[in-house]
mmCIF file of C-alpha atoms in Angstrom:
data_model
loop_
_atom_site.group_PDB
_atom_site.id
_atom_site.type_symbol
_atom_site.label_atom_id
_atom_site.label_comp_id
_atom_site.label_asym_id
_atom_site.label_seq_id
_atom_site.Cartn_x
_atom_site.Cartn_y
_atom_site.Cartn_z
ATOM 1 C CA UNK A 1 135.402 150.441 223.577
ATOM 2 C CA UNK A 2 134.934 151.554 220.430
ATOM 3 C CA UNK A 3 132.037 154.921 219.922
ATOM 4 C CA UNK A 4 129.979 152.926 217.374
ATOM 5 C CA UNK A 5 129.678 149.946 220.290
ATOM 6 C CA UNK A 6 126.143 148.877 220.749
ATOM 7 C CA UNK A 7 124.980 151.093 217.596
ATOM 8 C CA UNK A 8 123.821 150.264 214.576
ATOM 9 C CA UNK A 9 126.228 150.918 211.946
ATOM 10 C CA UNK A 10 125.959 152.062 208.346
ATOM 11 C CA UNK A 11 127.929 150.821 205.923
ATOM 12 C CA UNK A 12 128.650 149.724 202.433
ATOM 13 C CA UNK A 13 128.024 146.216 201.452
ATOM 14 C CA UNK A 14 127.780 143.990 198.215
ATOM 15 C CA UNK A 15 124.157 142.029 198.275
ATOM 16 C CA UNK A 16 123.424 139.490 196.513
ATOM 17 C CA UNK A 17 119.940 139.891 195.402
ATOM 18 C CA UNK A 18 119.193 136.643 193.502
ATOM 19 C CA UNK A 19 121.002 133.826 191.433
ATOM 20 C CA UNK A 20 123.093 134.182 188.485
ATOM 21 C CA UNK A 21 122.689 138.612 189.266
ATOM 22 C CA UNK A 22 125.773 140.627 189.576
ATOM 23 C CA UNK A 23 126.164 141.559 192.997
ATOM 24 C CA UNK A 24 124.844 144.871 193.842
ATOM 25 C CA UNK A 25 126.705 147.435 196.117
ATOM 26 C CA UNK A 26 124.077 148.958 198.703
ATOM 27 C CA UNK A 27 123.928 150.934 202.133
ATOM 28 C CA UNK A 28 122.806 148.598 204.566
ATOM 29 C CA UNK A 29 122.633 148.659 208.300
ATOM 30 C CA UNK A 30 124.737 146.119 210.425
ATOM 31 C CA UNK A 31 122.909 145.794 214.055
ATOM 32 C CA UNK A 32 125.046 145.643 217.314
ATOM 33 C CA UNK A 33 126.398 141.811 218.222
ATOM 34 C CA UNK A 34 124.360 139.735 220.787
ATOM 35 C CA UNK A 35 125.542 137.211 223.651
ATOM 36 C CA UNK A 36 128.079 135.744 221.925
ATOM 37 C CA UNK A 37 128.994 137.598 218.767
ATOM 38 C CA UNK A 38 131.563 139.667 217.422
ATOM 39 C CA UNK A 39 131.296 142.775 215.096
ATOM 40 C CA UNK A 40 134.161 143.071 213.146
ATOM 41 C CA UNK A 41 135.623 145.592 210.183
ATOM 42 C CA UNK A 42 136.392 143.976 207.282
ATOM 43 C CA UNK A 43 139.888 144.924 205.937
ATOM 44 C CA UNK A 44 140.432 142.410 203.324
ATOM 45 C CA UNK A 45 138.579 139.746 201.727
ATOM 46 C CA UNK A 46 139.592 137.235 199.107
ATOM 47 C CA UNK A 47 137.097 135.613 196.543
ATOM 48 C CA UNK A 48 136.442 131.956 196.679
ATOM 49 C CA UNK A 49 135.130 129.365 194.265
ATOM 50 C CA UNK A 50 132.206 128.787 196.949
ATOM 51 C CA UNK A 51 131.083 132.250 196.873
ATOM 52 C CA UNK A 52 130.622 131.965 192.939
ATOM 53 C CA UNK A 53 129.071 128.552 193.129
ATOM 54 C CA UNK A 54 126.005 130.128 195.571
ATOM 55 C CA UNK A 55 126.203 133.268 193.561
ATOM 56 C CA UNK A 56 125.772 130.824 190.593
ATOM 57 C CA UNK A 57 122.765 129.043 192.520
ATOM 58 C CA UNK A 58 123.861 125.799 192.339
ATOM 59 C CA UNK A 59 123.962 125.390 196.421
ATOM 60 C CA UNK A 60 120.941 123.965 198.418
ATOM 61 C CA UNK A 61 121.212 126.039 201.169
ATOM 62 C CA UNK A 62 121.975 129.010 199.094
ATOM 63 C CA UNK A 63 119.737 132.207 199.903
ATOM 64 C CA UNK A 64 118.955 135.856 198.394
ATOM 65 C CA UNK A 65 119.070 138.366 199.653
ATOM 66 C CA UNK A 66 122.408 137.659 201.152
ATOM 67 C CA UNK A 67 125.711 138.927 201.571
ATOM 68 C CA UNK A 68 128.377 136.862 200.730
ATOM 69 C CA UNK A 69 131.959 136.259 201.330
ATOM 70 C CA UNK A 70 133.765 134.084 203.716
ATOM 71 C CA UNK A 71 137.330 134.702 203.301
ATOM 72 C CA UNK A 72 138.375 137.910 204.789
ATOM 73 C CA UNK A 73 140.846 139.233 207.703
ATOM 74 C CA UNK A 74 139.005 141.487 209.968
ATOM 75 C CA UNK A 75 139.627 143.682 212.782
ATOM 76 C CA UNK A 76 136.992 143.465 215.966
ATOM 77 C CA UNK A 77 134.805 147.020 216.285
ATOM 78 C CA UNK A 78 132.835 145.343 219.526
ATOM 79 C CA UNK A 79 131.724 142.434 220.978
ATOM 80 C CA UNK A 80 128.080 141.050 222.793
ATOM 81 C CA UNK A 81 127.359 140.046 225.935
ATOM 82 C CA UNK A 82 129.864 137.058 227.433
ATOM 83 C CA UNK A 83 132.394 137.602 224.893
ATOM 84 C CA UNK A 84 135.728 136.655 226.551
ATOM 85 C CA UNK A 85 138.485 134.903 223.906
ATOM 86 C CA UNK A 86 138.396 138.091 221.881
ATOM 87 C CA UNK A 87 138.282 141.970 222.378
ATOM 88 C CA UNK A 88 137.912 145.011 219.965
ATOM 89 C CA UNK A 89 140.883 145.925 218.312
ATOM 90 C CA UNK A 90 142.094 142.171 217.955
ATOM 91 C CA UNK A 91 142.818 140.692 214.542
ATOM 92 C CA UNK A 92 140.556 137.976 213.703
ATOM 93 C CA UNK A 93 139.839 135.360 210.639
ATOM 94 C CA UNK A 94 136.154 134.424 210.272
ATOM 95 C CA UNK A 95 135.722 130.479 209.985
ATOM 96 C CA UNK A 96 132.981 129.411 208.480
ATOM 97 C CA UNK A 97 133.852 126.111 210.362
ATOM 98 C CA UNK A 98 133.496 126.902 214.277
ATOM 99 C CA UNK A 99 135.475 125.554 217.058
ATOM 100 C CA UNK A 100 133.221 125.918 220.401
ATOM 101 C CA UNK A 101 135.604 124.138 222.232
ATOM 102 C CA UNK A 102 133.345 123.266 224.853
ATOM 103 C CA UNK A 103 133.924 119.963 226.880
ATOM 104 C CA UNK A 104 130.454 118.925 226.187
ATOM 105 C CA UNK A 105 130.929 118.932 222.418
ATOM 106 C CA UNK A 106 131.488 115.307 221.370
ATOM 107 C CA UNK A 107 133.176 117.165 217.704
ATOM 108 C CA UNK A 108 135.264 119.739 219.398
ATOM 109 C CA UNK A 109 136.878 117.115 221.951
ATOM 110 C CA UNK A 110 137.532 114.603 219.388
ATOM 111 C CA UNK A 111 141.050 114.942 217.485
ATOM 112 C CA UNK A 112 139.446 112.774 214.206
ATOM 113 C CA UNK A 113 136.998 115.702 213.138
ATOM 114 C CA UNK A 114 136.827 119.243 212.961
ATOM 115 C CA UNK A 115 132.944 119.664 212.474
ATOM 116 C CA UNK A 116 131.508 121.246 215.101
ATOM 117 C CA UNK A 117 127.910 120.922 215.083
ATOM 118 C CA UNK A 118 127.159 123.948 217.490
ATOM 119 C CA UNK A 119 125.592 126.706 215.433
ATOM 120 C CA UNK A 120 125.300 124.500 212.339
ATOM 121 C CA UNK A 121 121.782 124.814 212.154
ATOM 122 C CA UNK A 122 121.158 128.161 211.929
ATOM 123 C CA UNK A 123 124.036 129.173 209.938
ATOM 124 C CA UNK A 124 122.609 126.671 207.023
ATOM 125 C CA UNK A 125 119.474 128.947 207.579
ATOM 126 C CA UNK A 126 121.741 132.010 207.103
ATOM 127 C CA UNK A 127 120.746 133.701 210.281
ATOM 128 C CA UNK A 128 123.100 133.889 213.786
ATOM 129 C CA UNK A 129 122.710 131.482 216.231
ATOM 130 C CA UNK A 130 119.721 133.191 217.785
ATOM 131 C CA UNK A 131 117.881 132.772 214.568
ATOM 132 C CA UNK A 132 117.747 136.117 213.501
ATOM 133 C CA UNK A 133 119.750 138.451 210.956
ATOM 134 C CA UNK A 134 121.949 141.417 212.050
ATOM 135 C CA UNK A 135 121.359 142.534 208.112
ATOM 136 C CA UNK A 136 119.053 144.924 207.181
ATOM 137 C CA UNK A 137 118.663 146.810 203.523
ATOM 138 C CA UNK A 138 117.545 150.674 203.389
ATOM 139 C CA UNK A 139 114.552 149.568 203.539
ATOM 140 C CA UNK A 140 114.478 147.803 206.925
ATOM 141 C CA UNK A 141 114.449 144.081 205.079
ATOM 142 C CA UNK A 142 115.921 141.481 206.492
ATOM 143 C CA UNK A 143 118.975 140.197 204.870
ATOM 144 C CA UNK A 144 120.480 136.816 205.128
ATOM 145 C CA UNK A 145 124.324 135.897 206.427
ATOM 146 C CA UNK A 146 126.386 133.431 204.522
ATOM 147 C CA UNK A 147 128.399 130.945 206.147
ATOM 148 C CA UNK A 148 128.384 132.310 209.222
ATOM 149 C CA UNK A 149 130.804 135.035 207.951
ATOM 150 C CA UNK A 150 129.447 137.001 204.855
ATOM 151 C CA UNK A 151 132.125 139.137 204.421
ATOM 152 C CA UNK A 152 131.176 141.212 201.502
ATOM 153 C CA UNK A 153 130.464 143.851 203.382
ATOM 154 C CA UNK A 154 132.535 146.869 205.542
ATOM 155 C CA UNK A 155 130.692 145.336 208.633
ATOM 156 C CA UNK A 156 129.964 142.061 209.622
ATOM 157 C CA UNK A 157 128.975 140.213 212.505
ATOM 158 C CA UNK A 158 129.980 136.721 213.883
ATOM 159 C CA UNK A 159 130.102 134.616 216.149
ATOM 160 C CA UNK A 160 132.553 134.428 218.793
ATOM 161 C CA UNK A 161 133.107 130.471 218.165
ATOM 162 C CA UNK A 162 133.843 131.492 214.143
ATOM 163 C CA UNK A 163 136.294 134.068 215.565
ATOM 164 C CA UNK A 164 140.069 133.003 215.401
ATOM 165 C CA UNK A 165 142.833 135.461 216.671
ATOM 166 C CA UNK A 166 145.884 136.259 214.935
ATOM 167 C CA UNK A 167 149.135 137.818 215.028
ATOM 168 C CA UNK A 168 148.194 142.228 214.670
ATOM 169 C CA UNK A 169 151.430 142.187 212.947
ATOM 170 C CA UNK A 170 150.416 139.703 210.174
ATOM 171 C CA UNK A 171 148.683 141.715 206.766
ATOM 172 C CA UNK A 172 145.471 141.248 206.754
ATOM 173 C CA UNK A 173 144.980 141.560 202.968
ATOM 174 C CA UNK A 174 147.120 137.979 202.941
ATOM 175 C CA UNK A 175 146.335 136.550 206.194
ATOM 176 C CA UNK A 176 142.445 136.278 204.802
ATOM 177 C CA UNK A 177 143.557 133.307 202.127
ATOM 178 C CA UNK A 178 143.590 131.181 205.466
ATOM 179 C CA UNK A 179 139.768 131.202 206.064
ATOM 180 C CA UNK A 180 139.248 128.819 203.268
ATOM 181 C CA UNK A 181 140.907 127.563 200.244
ATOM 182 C CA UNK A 182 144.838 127.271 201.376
ATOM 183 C CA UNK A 183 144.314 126.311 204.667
ATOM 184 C CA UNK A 184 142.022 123.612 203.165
ATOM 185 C CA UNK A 185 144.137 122.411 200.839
ATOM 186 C CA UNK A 186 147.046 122.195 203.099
ATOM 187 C CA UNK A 187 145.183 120.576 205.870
ATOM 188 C CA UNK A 188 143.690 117.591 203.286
ATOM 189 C CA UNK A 189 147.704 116.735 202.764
ATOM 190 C CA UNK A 190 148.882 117.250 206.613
ATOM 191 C CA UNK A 191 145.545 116.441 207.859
ATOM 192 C CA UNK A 192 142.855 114.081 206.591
ATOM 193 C CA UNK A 193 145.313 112.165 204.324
ATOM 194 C CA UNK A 194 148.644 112.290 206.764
ATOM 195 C CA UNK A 195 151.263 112.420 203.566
ATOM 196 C CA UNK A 196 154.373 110.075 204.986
ATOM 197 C CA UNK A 197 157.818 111.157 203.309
ATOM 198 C CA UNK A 198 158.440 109.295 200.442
ATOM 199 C CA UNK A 199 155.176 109.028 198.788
ATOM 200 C CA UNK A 200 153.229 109.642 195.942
ATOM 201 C CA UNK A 201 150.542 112.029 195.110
ATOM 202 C CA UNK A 202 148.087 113.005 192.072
ATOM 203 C CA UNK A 203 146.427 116.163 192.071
ATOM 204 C CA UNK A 204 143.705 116.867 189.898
ATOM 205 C CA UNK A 205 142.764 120.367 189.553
ATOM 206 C CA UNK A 206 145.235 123.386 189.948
ATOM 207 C CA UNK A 207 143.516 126.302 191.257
ATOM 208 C CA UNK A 208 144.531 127.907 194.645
ATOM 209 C CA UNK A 209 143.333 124.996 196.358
ATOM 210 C CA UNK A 210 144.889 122.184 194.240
ATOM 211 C CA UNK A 211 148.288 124.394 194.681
ATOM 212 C CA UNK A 212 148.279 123.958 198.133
ATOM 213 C CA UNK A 213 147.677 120.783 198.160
ATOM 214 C CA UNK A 214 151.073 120.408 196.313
ATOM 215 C CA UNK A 215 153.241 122.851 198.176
ATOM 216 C CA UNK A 216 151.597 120.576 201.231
ATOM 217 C CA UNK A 217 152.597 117.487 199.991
ATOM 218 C CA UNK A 218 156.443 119.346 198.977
ATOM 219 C CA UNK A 219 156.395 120.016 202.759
ATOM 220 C CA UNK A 220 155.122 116.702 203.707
ATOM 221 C CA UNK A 221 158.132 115.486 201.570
ATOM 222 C CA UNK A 222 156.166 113.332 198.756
ATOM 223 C CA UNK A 223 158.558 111.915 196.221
ATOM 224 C CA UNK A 224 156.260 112.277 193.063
ATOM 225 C CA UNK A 225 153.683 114.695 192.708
ATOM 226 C CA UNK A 226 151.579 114.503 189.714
ATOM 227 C CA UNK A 227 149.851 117.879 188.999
ATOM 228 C CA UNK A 228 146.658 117.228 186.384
ATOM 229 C CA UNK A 229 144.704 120.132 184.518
ATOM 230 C CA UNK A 230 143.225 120.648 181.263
ATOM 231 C CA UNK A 231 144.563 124.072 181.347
ATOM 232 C CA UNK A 232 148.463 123.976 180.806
ATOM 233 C CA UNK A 233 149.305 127.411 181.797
ATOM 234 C CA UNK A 234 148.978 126.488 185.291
ATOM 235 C CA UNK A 235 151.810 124.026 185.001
ATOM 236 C CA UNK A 236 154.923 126.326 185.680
ATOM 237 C CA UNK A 237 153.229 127.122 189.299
ATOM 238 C CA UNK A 238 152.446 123.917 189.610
ATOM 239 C CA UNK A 239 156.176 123.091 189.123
ATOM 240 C CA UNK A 240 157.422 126.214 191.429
ATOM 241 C CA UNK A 241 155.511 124.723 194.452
ATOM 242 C CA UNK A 242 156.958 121.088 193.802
ATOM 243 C CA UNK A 243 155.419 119.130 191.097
ATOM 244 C CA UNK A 244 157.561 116.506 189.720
ATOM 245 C CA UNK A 245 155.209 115.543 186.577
ATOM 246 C CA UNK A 246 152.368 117.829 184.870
ATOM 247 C CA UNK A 247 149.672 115.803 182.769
ATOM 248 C CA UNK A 248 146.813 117.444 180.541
ATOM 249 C CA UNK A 249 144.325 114.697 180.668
ATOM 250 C CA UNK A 250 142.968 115.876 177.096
ATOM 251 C CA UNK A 251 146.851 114.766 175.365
ATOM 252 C CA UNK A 252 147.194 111.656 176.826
ATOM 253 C CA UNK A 253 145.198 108.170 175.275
ATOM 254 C CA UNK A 254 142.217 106.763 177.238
ATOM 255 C CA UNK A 255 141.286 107.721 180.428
ATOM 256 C CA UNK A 256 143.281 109.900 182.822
ATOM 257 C CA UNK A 257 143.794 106.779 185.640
ATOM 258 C CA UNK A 258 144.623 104.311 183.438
ATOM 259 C CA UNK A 259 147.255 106.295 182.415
ATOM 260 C CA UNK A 260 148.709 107.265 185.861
ATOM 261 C CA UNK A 261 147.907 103.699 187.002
ATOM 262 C CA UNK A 262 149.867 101.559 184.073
ATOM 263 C CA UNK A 263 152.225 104.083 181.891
ATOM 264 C CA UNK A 264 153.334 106.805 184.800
ATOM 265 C CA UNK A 265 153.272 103.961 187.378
ATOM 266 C CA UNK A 266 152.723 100.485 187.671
ATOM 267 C CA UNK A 267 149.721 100.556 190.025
ATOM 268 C CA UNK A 268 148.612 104.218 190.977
ATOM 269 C CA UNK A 269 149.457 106.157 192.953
ATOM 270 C CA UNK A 270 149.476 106.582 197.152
ATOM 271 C CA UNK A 271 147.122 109.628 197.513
ATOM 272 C CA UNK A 272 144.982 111.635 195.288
ATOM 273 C CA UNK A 273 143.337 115.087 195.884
ATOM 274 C CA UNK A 274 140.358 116.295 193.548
ATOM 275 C CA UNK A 275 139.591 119.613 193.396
ATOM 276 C CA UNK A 276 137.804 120.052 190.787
ATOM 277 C CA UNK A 277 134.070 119.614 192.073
ATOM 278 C CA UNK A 278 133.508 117.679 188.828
ATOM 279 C CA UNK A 279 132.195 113.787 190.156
ATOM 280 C CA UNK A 280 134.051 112.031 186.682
ATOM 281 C CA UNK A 281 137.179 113.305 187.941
ATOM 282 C CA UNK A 282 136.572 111.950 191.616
ATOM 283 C CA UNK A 283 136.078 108.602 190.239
ATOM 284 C CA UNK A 284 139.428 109.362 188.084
ATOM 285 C CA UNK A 285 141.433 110.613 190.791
ATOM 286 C CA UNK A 286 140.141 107.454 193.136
ATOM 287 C CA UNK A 287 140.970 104.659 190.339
ATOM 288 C CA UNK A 288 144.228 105.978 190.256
ATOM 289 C CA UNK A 289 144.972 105.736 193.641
ATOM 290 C CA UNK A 290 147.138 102.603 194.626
ATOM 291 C CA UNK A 291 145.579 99.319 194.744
ATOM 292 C CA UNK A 292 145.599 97.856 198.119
ATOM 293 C CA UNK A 293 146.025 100.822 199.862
ATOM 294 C CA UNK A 294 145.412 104.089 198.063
ATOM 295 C CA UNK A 295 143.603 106.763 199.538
ATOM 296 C CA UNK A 296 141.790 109.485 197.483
ATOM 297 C CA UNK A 297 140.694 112.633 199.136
ATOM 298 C CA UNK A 298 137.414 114.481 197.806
ATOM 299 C CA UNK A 299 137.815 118.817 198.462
ATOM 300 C CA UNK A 300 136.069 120.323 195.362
ATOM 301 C CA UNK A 301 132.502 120.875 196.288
ATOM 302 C CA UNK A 302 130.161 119.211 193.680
ATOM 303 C CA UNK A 303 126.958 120.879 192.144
ATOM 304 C CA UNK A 304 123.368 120.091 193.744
ATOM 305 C CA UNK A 305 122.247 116.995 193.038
ATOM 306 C CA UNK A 306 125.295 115.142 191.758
ATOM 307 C CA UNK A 307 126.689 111.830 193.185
ATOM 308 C CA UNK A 308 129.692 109.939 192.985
ATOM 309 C CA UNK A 309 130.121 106.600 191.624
ATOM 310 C CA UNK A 310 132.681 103.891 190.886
ATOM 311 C CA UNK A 311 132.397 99.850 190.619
ATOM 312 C CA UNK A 312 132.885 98.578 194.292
ATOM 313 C CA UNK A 313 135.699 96.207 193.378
ATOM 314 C CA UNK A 314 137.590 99.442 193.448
ATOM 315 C CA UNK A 315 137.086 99.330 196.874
ATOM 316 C CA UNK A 316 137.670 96.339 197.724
ATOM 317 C CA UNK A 317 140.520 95.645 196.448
ATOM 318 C CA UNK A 318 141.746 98.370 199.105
ATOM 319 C CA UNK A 319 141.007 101.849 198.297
ATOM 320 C CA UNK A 320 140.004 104.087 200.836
ATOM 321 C CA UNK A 321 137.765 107.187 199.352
ATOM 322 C CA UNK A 322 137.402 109.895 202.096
ATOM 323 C CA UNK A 323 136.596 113.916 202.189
ATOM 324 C CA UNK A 324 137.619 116.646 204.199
ATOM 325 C CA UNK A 325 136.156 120.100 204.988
ATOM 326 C CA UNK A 326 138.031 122.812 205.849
ATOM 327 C CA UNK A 327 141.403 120.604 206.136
ATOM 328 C CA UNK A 328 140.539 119.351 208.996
ATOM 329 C CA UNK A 329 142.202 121.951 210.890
ATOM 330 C CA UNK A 330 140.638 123.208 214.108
ATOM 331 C CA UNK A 331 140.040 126.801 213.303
ATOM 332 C CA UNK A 332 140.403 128.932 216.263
ATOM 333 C CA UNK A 333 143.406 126.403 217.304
ATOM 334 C CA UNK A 334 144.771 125.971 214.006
ATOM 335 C CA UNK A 335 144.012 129.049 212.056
ATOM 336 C CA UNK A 336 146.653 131.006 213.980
ATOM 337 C CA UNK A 337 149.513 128.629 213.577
ATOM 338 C CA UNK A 338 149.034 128.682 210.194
ATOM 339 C CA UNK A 339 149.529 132.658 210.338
ATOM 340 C CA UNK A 340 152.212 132.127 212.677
ATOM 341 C CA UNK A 341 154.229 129.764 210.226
ATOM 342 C CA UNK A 342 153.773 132.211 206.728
ATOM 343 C CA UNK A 343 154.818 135.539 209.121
ATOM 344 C CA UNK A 344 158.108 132.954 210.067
ATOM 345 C CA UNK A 345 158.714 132.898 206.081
ATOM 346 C CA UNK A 346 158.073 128.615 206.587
ATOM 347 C CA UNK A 347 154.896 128.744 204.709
ATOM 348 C CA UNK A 348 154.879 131.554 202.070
ATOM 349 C CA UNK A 349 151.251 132.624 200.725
ATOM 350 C CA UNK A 350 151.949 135.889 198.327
ATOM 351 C CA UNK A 351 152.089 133.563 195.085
ATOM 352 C CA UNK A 352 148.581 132.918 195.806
ATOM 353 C CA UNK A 353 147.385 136.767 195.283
ATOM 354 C CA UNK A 354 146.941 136.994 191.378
ATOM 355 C CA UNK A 355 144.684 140.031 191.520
ATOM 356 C CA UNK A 356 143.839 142.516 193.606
ATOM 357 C CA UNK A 357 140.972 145.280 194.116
ATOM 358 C CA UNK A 358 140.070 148.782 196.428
ATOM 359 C CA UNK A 359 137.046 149.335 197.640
ATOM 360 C CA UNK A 360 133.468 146.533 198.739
ATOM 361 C CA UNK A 361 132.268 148.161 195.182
ATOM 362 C CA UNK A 362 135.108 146.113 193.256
ATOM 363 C CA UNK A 363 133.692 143.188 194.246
ATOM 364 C CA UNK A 364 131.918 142.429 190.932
ATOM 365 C CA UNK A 365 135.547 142.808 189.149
ATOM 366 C CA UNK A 366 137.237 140.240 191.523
ATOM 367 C CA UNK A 367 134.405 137.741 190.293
ATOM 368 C CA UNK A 368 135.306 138.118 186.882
ATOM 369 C CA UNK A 369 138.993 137.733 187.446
ATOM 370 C CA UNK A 370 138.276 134.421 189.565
ATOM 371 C CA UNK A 371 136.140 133.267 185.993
ATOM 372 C CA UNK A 372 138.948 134.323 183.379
ATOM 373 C CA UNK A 373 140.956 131.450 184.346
ATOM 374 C CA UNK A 374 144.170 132.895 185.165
ATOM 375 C CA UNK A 375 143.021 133.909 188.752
ATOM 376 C CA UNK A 376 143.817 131.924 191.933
ATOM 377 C CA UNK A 377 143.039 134.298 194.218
ATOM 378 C CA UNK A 378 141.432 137.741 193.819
ATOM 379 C CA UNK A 379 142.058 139.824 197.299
ATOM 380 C CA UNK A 380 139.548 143.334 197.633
ATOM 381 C CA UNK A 381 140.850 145.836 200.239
ATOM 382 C CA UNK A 382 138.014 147.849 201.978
ATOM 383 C CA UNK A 383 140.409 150.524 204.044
#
């Protein structure tokens, strides 16, 4: 047991004070875990889109003050009451998508979903299951969690159901791309869509998560993958993780789907993946999908507010338009095999890390890296 177990504990954090504000780096105090929960160190954690898009205020359930951050590879400092699966000193991913695992849960027992709807409530509220905050400022103000994880900060708490356990061998300053982006990219291919050998894919958008979805599809043994982005430069990646045809929507004539679905092939193609967040390029990335039995996949997150639309004869004549969240992967299950297969060199992850940062007060610099365009992921070491 560690000495700081059942202490408070003072650390640095980044706090997120109000919309569209630079983060702020602060001394906060991180209370002791409850029945249940897990306080971990934060080693290492990587900067996703949905972090931005809060930051940004364009989500619903977005709060301030807050601490952000839900992509990170931890190590456990203590755990609450009734904590058995994990035990200080173990390696752990935060998932902002818990797996209770209990027999009672309806989500958990079924293989078709990975939702589990067991602290769902209260994390939306940004508070721990118990409804309160383990976040407080120097002031003794509450502040709010994000995600269940918000891993901007040297300590965090979770809960034990958002805790998966890794490998202590695997880095943790890699390892943390698996709480989000990759493993949900990945898991839309293996997952929610089921890529067969032999087919053909569209991707529309080619940040870190539309990359995955490629080198998924390249492992899944698709015979055409189209690889679509306004911004060029991302091509040769594209390419390296198994593109067989790059299009820039803004050179070609008309719209995007009509010409994947009449000049690059006669009827579309067998699966798309947007992952752009941007609700035209859903409808593109669904028209182009194969008539009678194309399936488009919807990851990128839209803005508040914004719906999707397309003529129903679309449908009819045998699309299928779906979504996925978090891959579809089972994270306490899951997230550890995934670890397991990039430590076995079978799914390699370093071509992800474009920048990296030391220190919780470099925070603020891996946002502007992840808005320059060139960044798929930005990774900030705390140690």
């Amino acid at each position: 047991m560690s000495e700081t177990a059942g202490k408070p504990i003072t650390c640095k954090a980044m706090v997120a004070r109000g919309p569209k504000q630079p983060l702020v780096e602060e001394t906060i105090t991180v209370d002791p875990p409850k029945a249940g929960e897990v306080r971990v160190k934060v080693i290492a954690n990587a900067l996703c889109h949905t972090d931005v898009y809060t930051l940004d205020g364009h989500d619903p359930e977005g709060l301030f003050p807050s601490i952000l951050g839900h992509e990170a590879g931890c190590i456990v400092e203590s755990v609450g009451e009734g904590v058995t699966s994990v035990a200080p000193g173990d390696h752990v991913i935060p998932a902002y998508t818990p797996q209770c695992c209990e027999v009672s849960c309806i989500f958990c027992q079924s293989p078709k979903t990975n939702l589990c709807p067991k602290i769902r409530g209260t994390q939306g509220q940004g508070l721990m299951p118990d409804g309160t905050s383990r976040f407080k400022d120097k002031d003794g103000n509450t502040i709010y969690h994000f995600m269940g994880c918000s891993t901007m900060s040297e300590y965090t708490v979770l809960a034990e159901i958002s805790c998966a356990k890794i490998d202590p061998q695997a880095p943790l300053d890699k390892m943390c791309l698996f709480g989000c982006g990759i493993s949900t990219g990945l898991g839309a291919v293996w997952n929610t869509c089921k890529v067969e050998t032999g087919s053909s894919v569209a991707v529309f958008g080619l940040g870190a998560v539309g990359l995955a979805v490629i080198q998924g599809a390249q492992k899944a043994g698709a015979s055409k993958i189209i690889a679509v982005d306004i911004n060029p430069s991302k091509f040769e990646m594209a390419k390296q993780l198994g593109a067989t045809d790059c299009v820039n929507p803004k050179e070609v004539e008309g719209k995007i789907q009509s010409y994947i679905a009449g000049t690059m092939t006669p009827w579309g193609v067998d699966y798309t993946f947007d992952c752009t967040g941007n609700v035209e390029v859903m409808r593109a990335a669904l028209e182009c999908a194969h008539r009678g039995w194309g399936t488009s996949c919807v990851i990128g997150v839209a803005a508040s507010g914004h719906e999707i639309s397309t003529r129903p004869f679309q449908l009819v004549t045998g699309r299928i338009w779906k979504g996925t969240a978090f891959g579809g992967f089972k994270s306490r299950k899951d997230i550890p095999k995934l670890v397991d297969r990039c430590m076995s060199g079978e799914l390699p992850i370093d071509h992800y890390i474009t920048h990296t940062f030391q220190g919780v007060g470099k925070t603020n610099d891996a946002i502007d890296a992840l808005h320059s365009g060139d960044c798929l992921r930005a990774v900030v070491r705390y140690d």
